XYZ file of C-alpha atoms in Angstrom:
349
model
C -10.616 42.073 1.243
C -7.954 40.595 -0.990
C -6.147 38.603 2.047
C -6.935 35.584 2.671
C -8.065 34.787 6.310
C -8.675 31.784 7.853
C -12.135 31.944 10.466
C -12.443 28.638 12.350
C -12.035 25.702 10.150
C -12.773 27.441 6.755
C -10.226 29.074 5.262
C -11.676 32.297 2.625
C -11.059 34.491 0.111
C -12.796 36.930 -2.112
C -13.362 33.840 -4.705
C -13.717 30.764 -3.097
C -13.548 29.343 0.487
C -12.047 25.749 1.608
C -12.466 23.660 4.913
C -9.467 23.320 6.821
C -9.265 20.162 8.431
C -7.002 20.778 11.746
C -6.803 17.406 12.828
C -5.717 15.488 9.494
C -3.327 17.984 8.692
C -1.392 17.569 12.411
C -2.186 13.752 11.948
C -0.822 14.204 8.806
C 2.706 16.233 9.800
C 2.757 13.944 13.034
C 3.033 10.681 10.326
C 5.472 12.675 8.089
C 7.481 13.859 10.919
C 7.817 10.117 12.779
C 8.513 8.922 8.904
C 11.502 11.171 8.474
C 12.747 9.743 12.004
C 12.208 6.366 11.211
C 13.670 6.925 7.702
C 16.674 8.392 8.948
C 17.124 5.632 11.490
C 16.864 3.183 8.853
C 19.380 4.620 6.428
C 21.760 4.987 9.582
C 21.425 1.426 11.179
C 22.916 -1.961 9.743
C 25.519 -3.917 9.432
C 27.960 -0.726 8.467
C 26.386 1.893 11.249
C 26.784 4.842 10.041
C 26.127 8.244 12.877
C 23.268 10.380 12.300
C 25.429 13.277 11.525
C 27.016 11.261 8.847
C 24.145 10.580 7.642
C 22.424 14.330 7.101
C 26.075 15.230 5.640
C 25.849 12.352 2.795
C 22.244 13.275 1.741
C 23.681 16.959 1.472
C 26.426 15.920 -0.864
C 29.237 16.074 1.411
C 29.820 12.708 2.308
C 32.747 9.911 2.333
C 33.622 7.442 -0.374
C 32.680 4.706 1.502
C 29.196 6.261 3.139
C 28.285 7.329 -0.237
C 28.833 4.293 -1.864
C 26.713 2.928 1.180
C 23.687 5.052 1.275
C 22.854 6.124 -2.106
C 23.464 2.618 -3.738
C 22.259 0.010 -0.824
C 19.880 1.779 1.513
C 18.338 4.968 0.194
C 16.989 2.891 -2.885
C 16.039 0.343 -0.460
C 13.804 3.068 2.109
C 12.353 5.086 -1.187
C 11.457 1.543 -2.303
C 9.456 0.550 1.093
C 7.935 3.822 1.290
C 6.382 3.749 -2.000
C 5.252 0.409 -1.929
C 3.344 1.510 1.295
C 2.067 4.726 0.179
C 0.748 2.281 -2.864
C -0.346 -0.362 -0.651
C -2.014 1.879 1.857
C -3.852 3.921 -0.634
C -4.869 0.567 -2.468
C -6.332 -0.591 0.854
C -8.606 2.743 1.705
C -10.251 2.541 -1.943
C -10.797 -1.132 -1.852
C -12.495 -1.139 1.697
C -14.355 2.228 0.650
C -16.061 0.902 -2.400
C -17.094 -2.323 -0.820
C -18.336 -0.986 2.653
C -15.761 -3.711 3.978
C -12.788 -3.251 6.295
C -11.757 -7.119 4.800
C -11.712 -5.561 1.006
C -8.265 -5.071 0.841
C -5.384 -6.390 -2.267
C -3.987 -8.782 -0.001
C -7.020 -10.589 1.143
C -9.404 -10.329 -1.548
C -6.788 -12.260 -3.867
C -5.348 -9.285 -5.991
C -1.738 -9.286 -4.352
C -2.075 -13.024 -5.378
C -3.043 -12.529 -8.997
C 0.179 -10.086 -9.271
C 2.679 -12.113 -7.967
C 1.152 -15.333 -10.101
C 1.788 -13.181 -13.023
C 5.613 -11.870 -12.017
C 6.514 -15.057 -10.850
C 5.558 -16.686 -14.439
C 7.865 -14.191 -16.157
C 10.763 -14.967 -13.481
C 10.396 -18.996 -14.099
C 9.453 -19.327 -17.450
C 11.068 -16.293 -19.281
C 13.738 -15.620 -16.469
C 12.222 -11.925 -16.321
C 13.713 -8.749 -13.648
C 12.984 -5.591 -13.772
C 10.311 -4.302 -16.102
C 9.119 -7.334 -17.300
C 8.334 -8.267 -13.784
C 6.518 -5.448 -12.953
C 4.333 -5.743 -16.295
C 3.565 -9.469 -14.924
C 2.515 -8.240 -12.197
C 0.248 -5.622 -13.384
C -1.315 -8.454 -15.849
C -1.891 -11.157 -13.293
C -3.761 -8.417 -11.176
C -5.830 -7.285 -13.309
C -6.603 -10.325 -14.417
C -7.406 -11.524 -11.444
C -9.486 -8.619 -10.768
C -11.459 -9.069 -13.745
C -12.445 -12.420 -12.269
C -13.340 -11.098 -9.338
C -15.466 -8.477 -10.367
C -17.181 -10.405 -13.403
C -18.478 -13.418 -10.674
C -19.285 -10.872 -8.256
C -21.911 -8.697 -10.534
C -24.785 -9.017 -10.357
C -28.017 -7.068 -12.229
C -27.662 -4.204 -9.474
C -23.752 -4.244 -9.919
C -21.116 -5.481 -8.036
C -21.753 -6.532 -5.003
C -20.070 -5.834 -1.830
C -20.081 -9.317 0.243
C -19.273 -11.358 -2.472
C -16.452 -9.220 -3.398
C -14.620 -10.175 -0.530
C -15.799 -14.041 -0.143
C -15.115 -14.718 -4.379
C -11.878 -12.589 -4.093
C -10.531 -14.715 -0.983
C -10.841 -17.792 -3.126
C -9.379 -16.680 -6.366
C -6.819 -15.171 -3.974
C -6.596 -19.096 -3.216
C -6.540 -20.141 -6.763
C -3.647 -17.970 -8.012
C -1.398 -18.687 -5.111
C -2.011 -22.667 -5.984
C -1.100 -21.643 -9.543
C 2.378 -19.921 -7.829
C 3.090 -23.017 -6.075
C 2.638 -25.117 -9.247
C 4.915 -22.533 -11.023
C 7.419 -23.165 -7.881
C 7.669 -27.064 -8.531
C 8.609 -26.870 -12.519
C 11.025 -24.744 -11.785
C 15.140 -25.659 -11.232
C 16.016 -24.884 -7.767
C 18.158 -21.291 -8.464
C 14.823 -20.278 -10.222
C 12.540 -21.484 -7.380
C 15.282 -19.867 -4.443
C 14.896 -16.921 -6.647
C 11.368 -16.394 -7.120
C 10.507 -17.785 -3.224
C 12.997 -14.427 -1.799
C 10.978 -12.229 -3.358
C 7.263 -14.063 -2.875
C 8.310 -13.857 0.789
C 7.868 -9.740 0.507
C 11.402 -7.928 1.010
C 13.286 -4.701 0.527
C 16.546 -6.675 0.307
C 18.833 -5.851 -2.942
C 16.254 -3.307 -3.964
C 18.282 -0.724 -7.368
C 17.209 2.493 -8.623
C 14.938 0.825 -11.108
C 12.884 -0.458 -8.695
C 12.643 2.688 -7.618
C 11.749 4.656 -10.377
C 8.739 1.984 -10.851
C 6.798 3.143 -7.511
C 7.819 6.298 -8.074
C 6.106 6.498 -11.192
C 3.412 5.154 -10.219
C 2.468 7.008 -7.369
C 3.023 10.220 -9.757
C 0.347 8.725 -12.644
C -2.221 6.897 -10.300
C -2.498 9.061 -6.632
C -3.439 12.195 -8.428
C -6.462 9.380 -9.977
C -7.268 8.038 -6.683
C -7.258 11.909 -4.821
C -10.142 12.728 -7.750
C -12.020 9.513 -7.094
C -12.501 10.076 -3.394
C -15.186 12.372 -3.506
C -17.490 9.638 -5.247
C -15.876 7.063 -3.152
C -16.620 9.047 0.050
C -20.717 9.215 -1.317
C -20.642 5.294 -2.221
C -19.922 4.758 1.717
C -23.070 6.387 2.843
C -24.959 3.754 0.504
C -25.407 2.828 -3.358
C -29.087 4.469 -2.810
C -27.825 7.724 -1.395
C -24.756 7.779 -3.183
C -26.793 7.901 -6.733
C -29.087 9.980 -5.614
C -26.326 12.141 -5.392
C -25.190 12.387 -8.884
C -22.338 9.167 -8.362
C -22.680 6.570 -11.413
C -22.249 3.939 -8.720
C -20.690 0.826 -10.885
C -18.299 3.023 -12.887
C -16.773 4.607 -9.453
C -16.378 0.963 -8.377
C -14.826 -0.025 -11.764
C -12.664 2.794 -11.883
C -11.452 2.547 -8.178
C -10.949 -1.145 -8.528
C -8.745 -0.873 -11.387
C -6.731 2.049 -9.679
C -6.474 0.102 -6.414
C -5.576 -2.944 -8.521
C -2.611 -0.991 -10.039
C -1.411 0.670 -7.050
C -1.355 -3.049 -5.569
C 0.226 -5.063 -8.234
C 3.141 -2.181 -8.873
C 3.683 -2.480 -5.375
C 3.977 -6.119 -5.578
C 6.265 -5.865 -8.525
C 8.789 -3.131 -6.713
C 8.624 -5.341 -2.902
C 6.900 -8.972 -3.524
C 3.658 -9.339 -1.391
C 3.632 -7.390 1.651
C 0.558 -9.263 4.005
C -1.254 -7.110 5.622
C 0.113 -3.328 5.092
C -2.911 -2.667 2.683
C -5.637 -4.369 5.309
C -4.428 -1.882 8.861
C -3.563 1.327 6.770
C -6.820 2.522 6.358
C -8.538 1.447 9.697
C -5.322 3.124 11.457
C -5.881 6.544 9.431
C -9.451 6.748 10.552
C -8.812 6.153 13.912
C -6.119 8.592 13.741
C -7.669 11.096 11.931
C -11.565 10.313 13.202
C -12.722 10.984 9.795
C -16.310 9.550 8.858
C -15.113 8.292 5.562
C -11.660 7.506 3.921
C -8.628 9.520 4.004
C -6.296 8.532 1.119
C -2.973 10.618 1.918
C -3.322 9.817 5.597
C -3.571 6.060 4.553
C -1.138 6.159 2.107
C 1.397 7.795 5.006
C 0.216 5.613 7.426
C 1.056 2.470 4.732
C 4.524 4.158 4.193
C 5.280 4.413 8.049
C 4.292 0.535 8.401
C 6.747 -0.445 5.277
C 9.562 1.359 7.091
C 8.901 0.188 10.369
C 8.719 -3.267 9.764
C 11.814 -3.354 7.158
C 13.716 -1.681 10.488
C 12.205 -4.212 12.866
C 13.205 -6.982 10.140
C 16.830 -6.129 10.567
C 17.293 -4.871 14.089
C 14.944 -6.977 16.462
C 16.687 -10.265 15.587
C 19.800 -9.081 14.839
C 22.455 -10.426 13.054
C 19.818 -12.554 11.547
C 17.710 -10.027 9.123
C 13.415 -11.553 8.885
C 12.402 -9.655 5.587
C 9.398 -6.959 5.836
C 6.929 -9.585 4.718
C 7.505 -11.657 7.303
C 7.770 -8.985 9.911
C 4.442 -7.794 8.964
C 2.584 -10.853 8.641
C 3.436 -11.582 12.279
C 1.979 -8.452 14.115
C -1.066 -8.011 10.893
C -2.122 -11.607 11.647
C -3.424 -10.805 15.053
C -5.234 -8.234 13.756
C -7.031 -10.260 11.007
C -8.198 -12.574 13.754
C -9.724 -9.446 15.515
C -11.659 -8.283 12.771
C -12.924 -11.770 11.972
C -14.237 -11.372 15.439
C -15.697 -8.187 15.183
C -17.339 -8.695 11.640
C -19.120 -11.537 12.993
C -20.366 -10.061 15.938
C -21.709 -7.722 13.942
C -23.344 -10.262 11.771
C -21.619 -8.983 8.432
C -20.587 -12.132 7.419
């Protein structure tokens, strides 16, 4: 039989057979389908509305002077922007809380958003850095904060799990005291600068930024997509999970350091977005009622949060615009509280 015929759940031909998921992939088209919409929206609504129709007409190239101008140079780099940085961010999340058995290990709790905007915003004060430079601060103060993190947190057996999270939460601590010391030796243009885009937002966000998500998300998801299957085996236990054939510590090492670039170049393209990295993963299980992580869902999931909230920003308290950051600090805070709760019910902390 040389067609290929799908029985079930398992899909088969004459060389190989594969599982077939139903459920992810109509969580997943449901997430891409309710992205376009919101994307759309987004590109369509501000202070310049421009109708949907308009809209689809412009992306095709037949748009207006003035709705060109409009889209492709102020909002589309602005929505590719936010969408990246969540993909990033919600990716980052799923591998951190995989590999520590944790649904607290994420960038922006366990310091490493911290550590990558301590590094940017040195560049911006003290070398009056943009663009690249930033986002190579960035990527420096992460990993050097995750270097911390993971040095005081190993132990004989390797790294372990609960100190993770309680050593990353206070060098998370440490490095934002070192960006508030940066913040006082600074003139007050540098400090207005650097606190617009410490407060996480898509505002005045160029091609370049752009272009540094994108290539990210082109070098490190195809990383993080062949690091799931040992990440999936860590979950059930460091026992099992080398019984199985996974070298336990280098997983960790190598997921870290993925995670911890998918976070900082996120941080460098947006600023520190609280919270996006902590619900994406938790949301794509729930979704998806998978038993272990689900990186694209996640990632989409991260994406659909970014764009939401950057809408919400601009349209709930309108004319006033709240940036993303702030926008999803105030609904992710709530949900921090609740999982406080719940972890200590459970006794895991």
């Amino acid at each position: 039989m040389s067609v290929a015929a799908i029985q079930g759940r398992v899909w088969r031909t004459p060389r190989f057979s594969l599982r077939v998921d139903e459920r992810l992939i109509g969580v997943n088209l449901l997430l891409l389908t309710v992205l376009a919409g919101a994307s759309l929206w987004s590109i369509s609504a501000g202070d310049f509305p421009i109708a949907l129709g308009d809209v689809l007409k412009t992306l095709l190239g037949r748009g207006e002077g003035a709705n060109n101008f409009i889209i492709f140079n102020v909002r589309l780099p602005r929505l590719l922007t936010g969408i990246g940085t969540g993909i990033a961010l919600g990716i980052a999340g799923a591998m951190f809380q995989s590999l520590a058995r944790n649904p607290l290990a994420s960038p922006d709790i366990i310091g490493f958003d911290s550590g990558a905007a301590l590094g940017a915003v040195a560049l911006v004060i003290l070398l009056g850095a943009s663009g690249t430079l930033v986002a190579l601060g960035a990527v420096a103060g992460g990993l050097a904060t995750a270097l911390v993190v993971f040095a005081l947190s190993w132990r004989a057996g390797g790294v372990m799990p609960l100190r993770l999270v309680l050593i990353g939460i206070g060098v998370g601590f440490f490095a934002y005291a070192g960006v508030e010391f940066l913040m006082t030796r600074s003139d007050i243009f540098e400090a207005a600068a650097a606190q617009a885009w410490l407060t996480g937002s898509l505002n005045a966000r160029l091609w370049s930024h752009v272009w540094i998500i994108g290539a990210t998300l082109v070098v490190l998801v195809p990383v993080a997509l062949l690091l799931q299957p040992a990440l999936d085996r860590i979950e059930l236990g460091d026992d099992l999970a080398a019984a199985l054939g996974v070298r336990v510590n280098a997983a960790r090492l190598a997921a870290g350091f993925v995670g911890v670039l998918l976070a900082a170049l996120s941080v460098a393209s947006a600023g520190p977005l609280p919270f996006v990295a902590l619900v994406s993963a938790p949301i794509a299980r729930r979704m998806t009622r998978a038993p272990s992580i689900v990186l694209v869902t996640s990632g989409l999931v991260g994406a659909l949060v970014v764009t939401a909230g950057d809408l919400g920003g601009r349209l709930v308290f309108a004319p006033i615009q709240l940036p993303v950051g702030v926008f999803t600090a105030v609904f992710g805070a709530p949900y921090l509280l609740w999982l406080l709760a719940t972890q200590i019910r459970k006794g895991a902390m």
